[in-house]
Coordinates of C-alpha atoms (C1' of nucleotides) in Angstrom, one line a residue:
Chain A
M9 CA 99.4 63.9 119.6
L10 CA 99.3 62.0 116.5
E11 CA 95.6 62.0 116.3
T12 CA 92.4 63.1 118.2
T13 CA 93.7 62.0 121.5
N14 CA 90.7 60.6 123.3
E15 CA 92.4 60.9 126.7
R16 CA 91.1 57.4 127.7
A17 CA 87.9 58.7 129.0
A18 CA 84.9 56.4 129.1
M19 CA 81.2 56.8 129.4
P20 CA 80.5 54.1 131.8
A21 CA 76.6 54.5 132.0
V22 CA 75.9 54.1 128.3
S23 CA 78.8 51.6 127.4
A24 CA 77.9 49.4 130.4
A25 CA 74.2 49.4 129.4
Q26 CA 74.8 48.8 125.6
G27 CA 78.1 47.2 125.4
R28 CA 78.0 44.6 128.0
T29 CA 76.0 41.4 128.3
A30 CA 73.4 41.0 131.0
T31 CA 75.2 38.9 133.6
S32 CA 76.6 41.6 136.0
G33 CA 80.0 41.5 137.5
G34 CA 83.4 43.3 136.6
A35 CA 84.8 41.2 133.9
Q36 CA 82.0 40.6 131.5
R37 CA 82.6 40.2 127.7
R38 CA 81.6 42.8 125.3
R39 CA 79.3 41.6 122.6
A40 CA 80.5 41.4 119.0
G41 CA 80.3 44.5 116.7
R42 CA 81.3 48.1 116.9
P43 CA 80.7 49.6 120.2
S44 CA 79.0 53.0 120.4
A45 CA 82.0 54.6 121.9
A46 CA 85.5 53.5 120.7
V47 CA 87.3 51.5 123.4
L48 CA 90.8 51.8 121.9
D49 CA 93.0 54.6 120.6
K50 CA 96.8 55.0 120.2
A51 CA 97.2 57.0 123.4
G52 CA 95.3 54.4 125.5
I53 CA 97.4 51.6 123.9
T54 CA 100.6 53.4 124.7
A55 CA 99.5 54.1 128.3
A56 CA 98.5 50.4 128.8
A57 CA 101.7 49.1 127.3
L58 CA 103.8 51.3 129.6
K59 CA 101.8 50.2 132.7
L60 CA 102.2 46.6 131.6
V61 CA 106.0 47.0 131.0
S62 CA 106.4 48.6 134.4
R63 CA 104.5 45.8 136.1
K64 CA 105.7 42.8 134.2
G65 CA 108.7 43.8 132.1
Y66 CA 109.1 43.5 128.5
D67 CA 108.5 39.7 128.5
G68 CA 105.1 40.4 129.9
L69 CA 104.4 42.8 127.1
T70 CA 102.4 40.5 124.7
M71 CA 99.5 41.5 122.5
A72 CA 97.3 39.2 124.5
A73 CA 98.3 40.7 127.8
L74 CA 97.9 44.2 126.3
A75 CA 94.4 43.3 125.1
K76 CA 93.6 41.9 128.6
V77 CA 94.7 45.1 130.3
L78 CA 92.5 47.1 127.8
D79 CA 89.6 44.7 128.3
V80 CA 89.5 43.9 124.6
A81 CA 90.0 41.0 122.3
P82 CA 93.7 40.7 121.0
S83 CA 92.5 41.1 117.4
A84 CA 90.9 44.4 118.2
L85 CA 94.4 46.0 118.7
Y86 CA 95.1 45.5 115.0
N87 CA 92.5 48.1 114.2
H88 CA 94.8 50.7 115.7
V89 CA 98.4 49.3 115.1
A90 CA 99.8 47.3 112.3
S91 CA 101.9 45.1 114.5
K92 CA 103.6 44.7 117.8
Q93 CA 106.6 46.7 116.5
D94 CA 104.1 49.5 116.1
V95 CA 103.3 49.4 119.8
L96 CA 106.9 49.4 120.7
L97 CA 107.3 52.4 118.4
L98 CA 104.6 54.2 120.4
V99 CA 106.2 53.5 123.7
E100 CA 109.5 54.5 122.4
D101 CA 108.3 57.9 121.2
H102 CA 106.6 58.5 124.4
L103 CA 109.7 57.8 126.4
M104 CA 111.6 60.3 124.3
S105 CA 109.5 63.0 125.8
L106 CA 110.9 62.1 129.2
V107 CA 114.4 62.8 128.1
D108 CA 115.7 66.1 129.6
V109 CA 116.5 68.7 127.0
S110 CA 115.8 71.7 129.2
G111 CA 119.5 72.6 129.5
F112 CA 119.8 73.5 125.8
G113 CA 119.0 77.2 125.7
S114 CA 119.7 78.0 129.3
D115 CA 122.8 76.2 130.4
S116 CA 126.2 76.0 128.8
W117 CA 126.6 73.5 126.0
E118 CA 128.6 71.2 128.2
D119 CA 126.1 71.1 131.0
A120 CA 123.1 70.8 128.6
V121 CA 124.8 67.8 127.0
R122 CA 125.5 66.3 130.4
A123 CA 121.9 66.6 131.6
W124 CA 120.6 65.3 128.3
A125 CA 122.9 62.3 128.1
W126 CA 122.5 61.1 131.7
S127 CA 118.6 61.4 131.5
Y128 CA 118.6 59.8 128.0
R129 CA 120.7 56.9 129.4
D130 CA 118.5 56.5 132.6
V131 CA 115.3 56.4 130.7
F132 CA 116.4 53.7 128.3
A133 CA 118.3 51.7 130.9
E134 CA 114.7 50.8 132.0
H135 CA 113.7 50.0 128.6
T136 CA 116.7 48.2 127.0
P137 CA 114.5 46.0 124.7
L138 CA 113.6 49.1 122.8
I139 CA 117.1 50.0 121.9
P140 CA 117.2 47.7 118.8
V141 CA 114.0 49.3 117.7
I142 CA 115.1 52.9 118.2
A143 CA 118.5 52.4 116.7
V144 CA 117.2 51.3 113.4
L145 CA 113.8 52.8 113.0
P146 CA 113.1 55.9 110.9
V147 CA 112.2 59.0 112.9
T148 CA 109.3 59.9 110.5
D149 CA 106.4 59.1 112.5
A150 CA 107.8 59.7 115.9
P151 CA 106.9 63.2 116.8
Q152 CA 108.5 63.4 120.3
T153 CA 111.7 61.8 119.0
L154 CA 111.8 64.5 116.3
A155 CA 111.2 67.2 118.8
M156 CA 114.1 66.0 120.9
Y157 CA 116.4 65.9 117.9
E158 CA 115.3 69.5 116.9
T159 CA 116.1 70.9 120.4
V160 CA 119.4 69.2 120.6
S161 CA 120.3 70.2 117.0
K162 CA 119.6 73.8 117.8
G163 CA 121.6 73.6 121.0
F164 CA 124.6 72.3 119.0
S165 CA 124.2 74.9 116.3
D166 CA 123.9 77.7 118.9
A167 CA 127.0 76.4 120.6
G168 CA 129.0 77.0 117.4
F169 CA 129.2 73.5 115.8
P170 CA 129.7 73.5 112.1
Q171 CA 126.6 72.3 110.3
D172 CA 128.0 69.1 109.0
R173 CA 129.4 68.0 112.4
I174 CA 126.1 68.2 114.3
I175 CA 124.5 64.9 113.3
P176 CA 127.7 62.9 113.5
S177 CA 128.4 64.2 117.0
I178 CA 124.7 63.6 118.2
V179 CA 124.9 60.0 116.7
A180 CA 128.2 59.3 118.4
L181 CA 126.8 60.4 121.8
E182 CA 123.5 58.4 121.2
S183 CA 125.6 55.3 120.4
F184 CA 127.6 55.7 123.6
I185 CA 124.3 56.3 125.4
F186 CA 122.5 53.2 124.0
G187 CA 125.5 51.0 124.8
S188 CA 125.7 52.5 128.3
A189 CA 122.1 51.9 128.9
Y190 CA 122.7 48.1 128.5
D191 CA 125.6 48.4 130.9
V192 CA 123.4 49.7 133.7
T193 CA 121.3 46.4 133.5
A194 CA 124.4 44.1 133.7
P195 CA 124.7 41.8 136.7
E196 CA 127.3 42.6 139.4
D197 CA 129.4 39.6 138.5
I198 CA 129.4 40.0 134.9
F199 CA 133.2 40.1 134.9
D200 CA 133.8 37.3 137.2
A201 CA 136.2 35.0 135.4
G202 CA 135.4 31.9 137.5
S203 CA 137.6 29.1 137.2
M204 CA 139.6 30.8 134.4
A205 CA 140.8 33.6 136.7
E206 CA 144.3 32.2 137.0
S207 CA 144.8 32.3 133.3
T208 CA 143.7 36.0 133.0
P209 CA 145.9 37.8 135.5
Y210 CA 145.7 41.3 134.2
F211 CA 142.1 41.2 133.5
T212 CA 141.4 39.8 136.9
A213 CA 143.5 42.3 138.7
A214 CA 141.9 45.1 136.8
V215 CA 138.5 43.9 137.8
R216 CA 139.5 43.6 141.3
S217 CA 140.8 47.1 141.7
S218 CA 138.0 48.6 139.7
A219 CA 135.4 47.1 142.1
S220 CA 137.1 48.0 145.4
G221 CA 138.3 51.4 144.5
Q222 CA 138.5 54.0 147.3
D223 CA 135.1 55.5 147.9
A224 CA 134.5 58.8 146.3
P225 CA 137.8 60.6 146.8
A226 CA 136.5 64.1 146.1
G227 CA 134.3 64.8 143.3
Q228 CA 134.8 61.4 141.8
E229 CA 131.9 59.4 140.5
R230 CA 131.3 56.4 142.8
G231 CA 128.1 54.5 142.6
R232 CA 127.3 51.7 140.3
P233 CA 130.3 50.6 138.2
A234 CA 128.1 51.6 135.2
D235 CA 128.1 55.1 136.4
T236 CA 131.8 55.3 136.6
A237 CA 132.3 54.1 133.0
F238 CA 129.4 56.4 131.7
H239 CA 131.0 59.4 133.4
L240 CA 134.5 58.7 132.1
G241 CA 133.2 58.2 128.5
L242 CA 130.8 61.0 128.5
E243 CA 133.4 63.6 129.7
A244 CA 135.8 62.4 127.2
L245 CA 133.2 62.8 124.4
I246 CA 132.2 66.2 125.6
A247 CA 135.7 67.4 125.9
G248 CA 136.6 66.0 122.4
F249 CA 133.5 67.4 120.7
G250 CA 133.8 70.7 122.5
A251 CA 136.9 71.4 120.6
I252 CA 135.1 71.1 117.3
R253 CA 133.2 74.4 117.9
K254 CA 134.4 77.5 116.4
Chain B
M15 CA 137.9 24.5 122.2
L16 CA 135.7 24.0 125.0
E17 CA 135.8 20.2 124.8
T18 CA 137.0 17.4 122.6
T19 CA 136.4 19.2 119.4
N20 CA 135.0 16.5 117.0
E21 CA 135.7 18.7 114.0
R22 CA 132.5 17.7 112.5
A23 CA 134.0 14.6 110.9
A24 CA 131.6 11.8 110.1
M25 CA 132.2 8.1 109.4
P26 CA 129.9 7.7 106.4
A27 CA 130.6 4.0 106.0
V28 CA 129.6 2.8 109.4
S29 CA 127.1 5.4 110.2
A30 CA 125.2 5.0 107.0
A31 CA 125.1 1.2 107.5
Q32 CA 123.9 1.3 111.1
G33 CA 122.4 4.6 111.7
R34 CA 120.1 4.9 108.8
T35 CA 116.9 3.2 107.7
A36 CA 117.1 1.1 104.6
T37 CA 115.4 3.3 102.0
S38 CA 118.4 4.8 100.3
G39 CA 118.7 8.5 99.3
G40 CA 120.2 11.6 101.0
A41 CA 117.6 12.8 103.5
Q42 CA 116.7 9.6 105.4
R43 CA 115.7 9.5 109.0
R44 CA 117.9 8.1 111.6
R45 CA 116.2 5.6 113.8
A46 CA 115.6 6.3 117.4
G47 CA 118.2 5.5 120.0
R48 CA 121.8 6.6 120.6
P49 CA 123.8 6.4 117.5
S50 CA 127.2 4.7 117.5
A51 CA 129.0 7.8 116.9
A52 CA 127.7 11.1 118.5
V53 CA 126.2 13.4 115.8
L54 CA 126.3 16.6 117.7
D55 CA 128.7 18.5 119.8
K56 CA 129.1 22.2 120.7
A57 CA 131.6 23.0 118.0
G58 CA 129.3 21.6 115.4
I59 CA 126.3 23.4 116.8
T60 CA 128.1 26.7 116.8
A61 CA 129.3 26.2 113.2
A62 CA 125.9 25.3 112.0
A63 CA 124.3 28.2 113.8
L64 CA 126.9 30.6 112.2
K65 CA 126.2 29.2 108.7
L66 CA 122.5 29.6 109.3
V67 CA 122.9 33.1 110.4
S68 CA 124.9 34.1 107.5
R69 CA 122.5 32.5 105.0
K70 CA 119.1 33.5 106.7
G71 CA 119.8 36.0 109.3
Y72 CA 118.9 35.9 112.9
D73 CA 115.3 35.5 112.2
G74 CA 116.2 32.3 110.5
L75 CA 118.1 31.0 113.5
T76 CA 115.4 28.7 115.2
M77 CA 116.1 25.5 117.0
A78 CA 114.1 23.8 114.3
A79 CA 116.1 25.3 111.5
L80 CA 119.3 24.5 113.3
A81 CA 118.3 20.9 113.8
K82 CA 117.5 20.6 110.2
V83 CA 120.9 21.9 109.1
L84 CA 122.5 19.3 111.5
D85 CA 120.1 16.6 110.2
V86 CA 118.8 15.9 113.7
A87 CA 115.6 16.2 115.6
P88 CA 115.1 19.6 117.4
S89 CA 115.0 17.9 120.8
A90 CA 118.4 16.5 120.2
L91 CA 119.9 19.9 120.5
Y92 CA 118.9 19.9 124.2
N93 CA 121.3 17.1 125.0
H94 CA 124.1 19.6 124.3
V95 CA 122.7 23.1 125.2
A96 CA 120.3 24.1 127.8
S97 CA 118.5 26.6 125.6
K98 CA 118.6 28.9 122.6
Q99 CA 120.3 31.5 124.7
D100 CA 123.0 29.0 125.1
V101 CA 123.5 28.6 121.4
L102 CA 123.7 32.4 121.1
L103 CA 126.3 32.4 123.8
L104 CA 128.4 29.9 121.8
V105 CA 128.1 32.1 118.7
E106 CA 129.0 35.2 120.6
D107 CA 132.1 33.6 122.0
H108 CA 133.2 32.3 118.7
L109 CA 132.8 35.9 117.2
M110 CA 135.0 37.3 119.9
S111 CA 137.8 35.4 118.6
L112 CA 137.4 37.3 115.3
V113 CA 138.1 40.6 117.0
D114 CA 141.5 42.0 116.3
V115 CA 143.7 42.4 119.4
S116 CA 147.0 42.0 117.5
G117 CA 147.8 45.7 118.0
F118 CA 148.3 45.3 121.7
G119 CA 151.9 44.4 122.2
S120 CA 153.2 45.7 118.9
D121 CA 151.6 49.1 118.0
S122 CA 151.2 52.1 120.2
W123 CA 148.2 52.1 122.7
E124 CA 146.3 54.5 120.3
D125 CA 146.7 52.4 117.2
A126 CA 146.1 49.2 119.1
V127 CA 142.8 50.6 120.4
R128 CA 141.9 51.9 117.0
A129 CA 142.3 48.5 115.4
W130 CA 140.5 46.8 118.1
A131 CA 137.6 49.1 118.3
W132 CA 136.9 49.2 114.4
S133 CA 137.1 45.4 114.2
Y134 CA 135.0 44.9 117.2
R135 CA 132.4 47.2 115.8
D136 CA 132.5 45.6 112.3
V137 CA 132.1 42.1 113.7
F138 CA 129.0 42.9 115.7
A139 CA 127.4 45.1 113.2
E140 CA 126.8 41.9 111.5
H141 CA 125.4 40.3 114.5
T142 CA 123.4 43.1 116.4
P143 CA 120.9 40.6 117.8
L144 CA 123.7 39.3 120.0
I145 CA 124.4 42.6 121.6
P146 CA 121.7 42.4 124.3
V147 CA 123.1 38.9 125.0
I148 CA 126.7 40.0 125.4
A149 CA 126.1 43.2 127.2
V150 CA 124.3 41.4 130.1
L151 CA 125.9 38.0 130.2
P152 CA 128.6 36.8 132.6
V153 CA 131.9 36.2 130.9
T154 CA 132.5 33.1 133.0
D155 CA 132.0 30.4 130.5
A156 CA 133.1 32.4 127.4
P157 CA 136.8 31.6 127.0
Q158 CA 137.3 33.6 123.8
T159 CA 135.7 36.6 125.3
L160 CA 137.8 36.3 128.4
A161 CA 140.9 35.9 126.2
M162 CA 140.0 39.1 124.5
Y163 CA 139.6 41.0 127.8
E164 CA 142.9 39.7 129.1
T165 CA 144.9 41.0 126.1
V166 CA 143.2 44.3 126.1
S167 CA 143.6 44.8 129.8
K168 CA 147.3 44.0 129.5
G169 CA 147.5 46.4 126.7
F170 CA 146.0 49.1 128.9
S171 CA 148.2 48.2 131.9
D172 CA 151.3 48.4 129.8
A173 CA 150.3 51.7 128.4
G174 CA 150.4 53.1 131.9
F175 CA 146.8 53.1 132.9
P176 CA 146.2 53.1 136.6
Q177 CA 144.7 49.6 137.7
D178 CA 141.3 51.1 138.7
R179 CA 140.7 52.9 135.5
I180 CA 141.4 50.0 133.1
I181 CA 137.9 48.4 133.3
P182 CA 135.8 51.5 133.3
S183 CA 137.7 52.7 130.2
I184 CA 137.2 49.4 128.4
V185 CA 133.5 49.3 129.4
A186 CA 133.1 52.8 128.0
L187 CA 134.7 52.0 124.9
E188 CA 132.6 48.8 124.6
S189 CA 129.5 50.7 125.2
F190 CA 130.3 53.1 122.3
I191 CA 131.1 50.2 120.1
F192 CA 127.9 48.3 120.7
G193 CA 125.8 51.4 120.1
S194 CA 127.7 52.0 117.0
A195 CA 127.2 48.5 115.8
Y196 CA 123.5 49.2 115.7
D197 CA 124.1 52.4 113.8
V198 CA 125.9 50.6 111.0
T199 CA 122.6 48.6 110.2
A200 CA 120.3 51.7 110.4
P201 CA 118.6 52.5 107.0
E202 CA 119.8 55.4 105.0
D203 CA 116.7 57.5 105.6
I204 CA 116.5 57.0 109.4
F205 CA 116.6 60.8 109.9
D206 CA 114.1 61.7 107.3
A207 CA 111.6 63.9 109.1
G208 CA 109.0 63.5 106.3
S209 CA 106.1 65.8 106.6
M210 CA 107.3 67.3 109.8
A211 CA 110.4 68.6 108.2
E212 CA 109.1 72.2 108.3
S213 CA 108.7 72.2 112.0
T214 CA 112.2 71.0 112.7
P215 CA 114.4 73.4 110.7
Y216 CA 117.6 73.0 112.8
F217 CA 117.5 69.3 112.7
T218 CA 116.6 69.1 108.9
A219 CA 119.3 71.5 108.0
A220 CA 121.8 69.5 110.1
V221 CA 120.8 66.3 108.4
R222 CA 121.0 67.8 104.9
S223 CA 124.6 69.1 105.5
S224 CA 125.8 65.9 107.1
A225 CA 124.7 63.9 104.3
S226 CA 126.0 65.9 101.4
G227 CA 129.2 67.0 103.1
Q228 CA 132.2 67.5 100.8
D229 CA 133.8 64.3 99.8
A230 CA 136.9 63.3 101.8
P231 CA 138.8 66.7 102.3
A232 CA 142.1 65.2 103.1
G233 CA 142.3 62.5 105.7
Q234 CA 138.7 62.9 106.6
E235 CA 136.4 59.9 107.1
R236 CA 134.0 59.6 104.3
G237 CA 132.1 56.5 103.8
R238 CA 128.9 55.5 105.4
P239 CA 127.5 58.1 107.8
A240 CA 128.0 55.5 110.6
D241 CA 131.6 55.6 109.9
T242 CA 131.9 59.3 110.2
A243 CA 130.2 59.2 113.6
F244 CA 132.3 56.2 114.8
H245 CA 135.5 57.9 113.8
L246 CA 134.5 61.1 115.6
G247 CA 133.6 59.4 118.9
L248 CA 136.4 57.0 118.9
E249 CA 139.1 59.5 118.4
A250 CA 137.4 61.7 121.2
L251 CA 137.5 58.6 123.5
I252 CA 141.0 57.8 122.7
A253 CA 142.2 61.4 123.3
G254 CA 140.3 61.6 126.5
F255 CA 141.4 58.3 127.9
G256 CA 145.0 58.7 126.6
A257 CA 145.3 61.6 129.1
I258 CA 144.6 59.3 132.0
R259 CA 147.9 57.4 131.6
K260 CA 150.8 58.2 133.8
Chain C
dA28 C1' 130.8 -11.3 131.7
dC29 C1' 127.0 -9.1 133.5
dC30 C1' 124.3 -5.2 135.0
dA31 C1' 123.1 -0.7 136.3
dC32 C1' 123.9 3.9 134.8
dT33 C1' 124.4 7.3 131.8
dA34 C1' 124.6 9.6 127.1
dA35 C1' 122.4 10.7 122.8
dA36 C1' 119.2 10.1 119.7
dT37 C1' 113.7 10.1 118.0
dG38 C1' 109.0 11.6 117.9
dA39 C1' 105.0 13.3 120.0
dA40 C1' 103.2 16.5 122.8
dT41 C1' 102.5 21.4 125.1
dG42 C1' 101.7 26.0 125.7
dG43 C1' 102.6 30.6 124.1
dC44 C1' 103.1 33.8 120.6
dA45 C1' 101.8 37.4 116.7
dT46 C1' 98.8 37.6 113.2
dT47 C1' 94.6 36.9 110.0
dC48 C1' 90.0 36.3 108.8
dA49 C1' 85.0 36.0 108.8
dT50 C1' 81.4 38.0 111.1
dT51 C1' 78.7 41.4 113.7
dT52 C1' 77.3 46.0 114.9
dA53 C1' 77.6 51.0 114.8
dT54 C1' 78.7 55.3 112.8
dT55 C1' 79.6 58.3 108.7
dT56 C1' 79.2 59.7 104.3
dA57 C1' 77.1 60.3 99.6
Chain D
dT18 C1' 68.3 55.8 103.2
dA19 C1' 71.8 53.1 101.3
dA20 C1' 76.7 52.2 100.9
dA21 C1' 81.0 52.5 102.9
dT22 C1' 83.9 52.4 106.7
dA23 C1' 85.3 51.8 111.5
dA24 C1' 85.8 48.9 115.4
dA25 C1' 84.8 45.3 117.9
dT26 C1' 84.4 39.6 118.7
dG27 C1' 85.9 34.9 118.3
dA28 C1' 87.8 31.3 115.9
dA29 C1' 91.5 29.8 113.5
dT30 C1' 96.8 29.4 111.8
dG31 C1' 101.4 28.6 111.9
dC32 C1' 105.6 29.2 114.1
dC33 C1' 108.4 28.7 118.1
dA34 C1' 111.1 27.0 122.2
dT35 C1' 110.9 23.5 125.1
dT36 C1' 109.7 18.9 127.7
dC37 C1' 108.7 14.1 128.1
dA38 C1' 108.5 9.2 127.2
dT39 C1' 110.9 6.0 124.7
dT40 C1' 114.7 3.7 122.3
dT41 C1' 119.4 2.5 121.6
dA42 C1' 124.4 2.4 122.7
dG43 C1' 128.4 2.9 125.2
dT44 C1' 130.7 2.7 130.0
dG45 C1' 132.2 1.5 134.9
dG46 C1' 132.0 -1.5 138.6
dT47 C1' 131.8 -6.1 140.6

DNA sequence: ACCACTAAATGAATGGCATTCATTTATTTA
DNA sequence: TAAATAAATGAATGCCATTCATTTAGTGGT
């Protein structure tokens, strides 16, 4: 959406005839020089990066690997993005469009925030390496991100929040969401005290009883431990912020 | 504290005579082979890593730079740590000892949590690159971290929390704290919509009014925007969790 | 007192990484 | 039609974590 979004369409006939060396077969090299039809654009780079991440994780997202998926030399990427950070930014902005803001405008403020927060957390739990990027990067050239903030801001405003409390409330919720996204990826045994269990009786007891709590005693969250904590914190924040409204 | 903590003391006389090549001057090379007195230990590596981070930031924390500070070949580090992750873990555990848990046992639960959370956030705001490490890493061989959890767990228990709610509550608070630590490092203009300001009226208005709010209208937080959001969220969580106690 | 073992250092690779630059070719613009 | 610009290749560059062979020094067992 940032530019003329080429939609990743190729003209196989022409480009195969002009852009490839003679020796047939799938993985041929393109000859040097500008090709007749552009091979790369931001939308294509973003899509390829997402595919790569879903297949190999963020460790597998290297400029070299990205270039290979796009069948291009690594240096070619730099005609379209300034750096790898730039690629991460493209991915991040795309992911923001997956966050559910549909509740704002239809549901109650509480329900809209609930749906938004859970989907926001779920999206970034799969993409935690982006969190340091998002948390610090200006929103300026991230249109989807901006669109999300606009919808949420309007939702808060319509719900009766005073102007000057809207951003701080959203920021606090986001902070909780980002932290909770990490929590989802934590290993099961993260709180295993190991050999030091004897010297940490209160902690060890608490860990034990939180892990083996009774299963779903009517309307209670019971799934991954991360879900219990997220539910607990989110409801506290919603209750607390709900009281701000006039 | 993990082992016989050498305290970084050196025996200049002996080591200078036996461990150095003849050519005098400060930056001489040690000759190959095991030195009479061990040069490295975990405490020393931790201290050097912290010094390096405070001087050059986390980008400057490389195994090579760390080795240089310790006047050692990079490969020597691997006799004491298995990887760079291991170094980060040492640093992380050290930082946990800086978190203020002194309120638990003396102050009210609310005040103890307040002091704990603010100091926790402040410590890691200076060390955000560690957050992905902490959030996912088992607590097993991190004694200071474990000690912190023990104190906090006891505080919650003494305050009347049901056993099975203690860990989820702490996890939710930590999630909020980690996310908020990132927020502290965000640039001032992070919410600048730039050229798209016209298409995001609600968001833009909210940003403007949160930035230029009236200054400290009696007991209100007014400092960095991050502090406003942190205060707001923390008080909501404390109020919400406080109601859990019997 | 000797000998095998282990611990702790050096120094020289290794392979992966993001990024840059000179060069080539095609398209767009003046 | 000539100059400028855009988009590709391919060959560096420099940094990084990590490994390995080698050297030297202390340690435990007989």
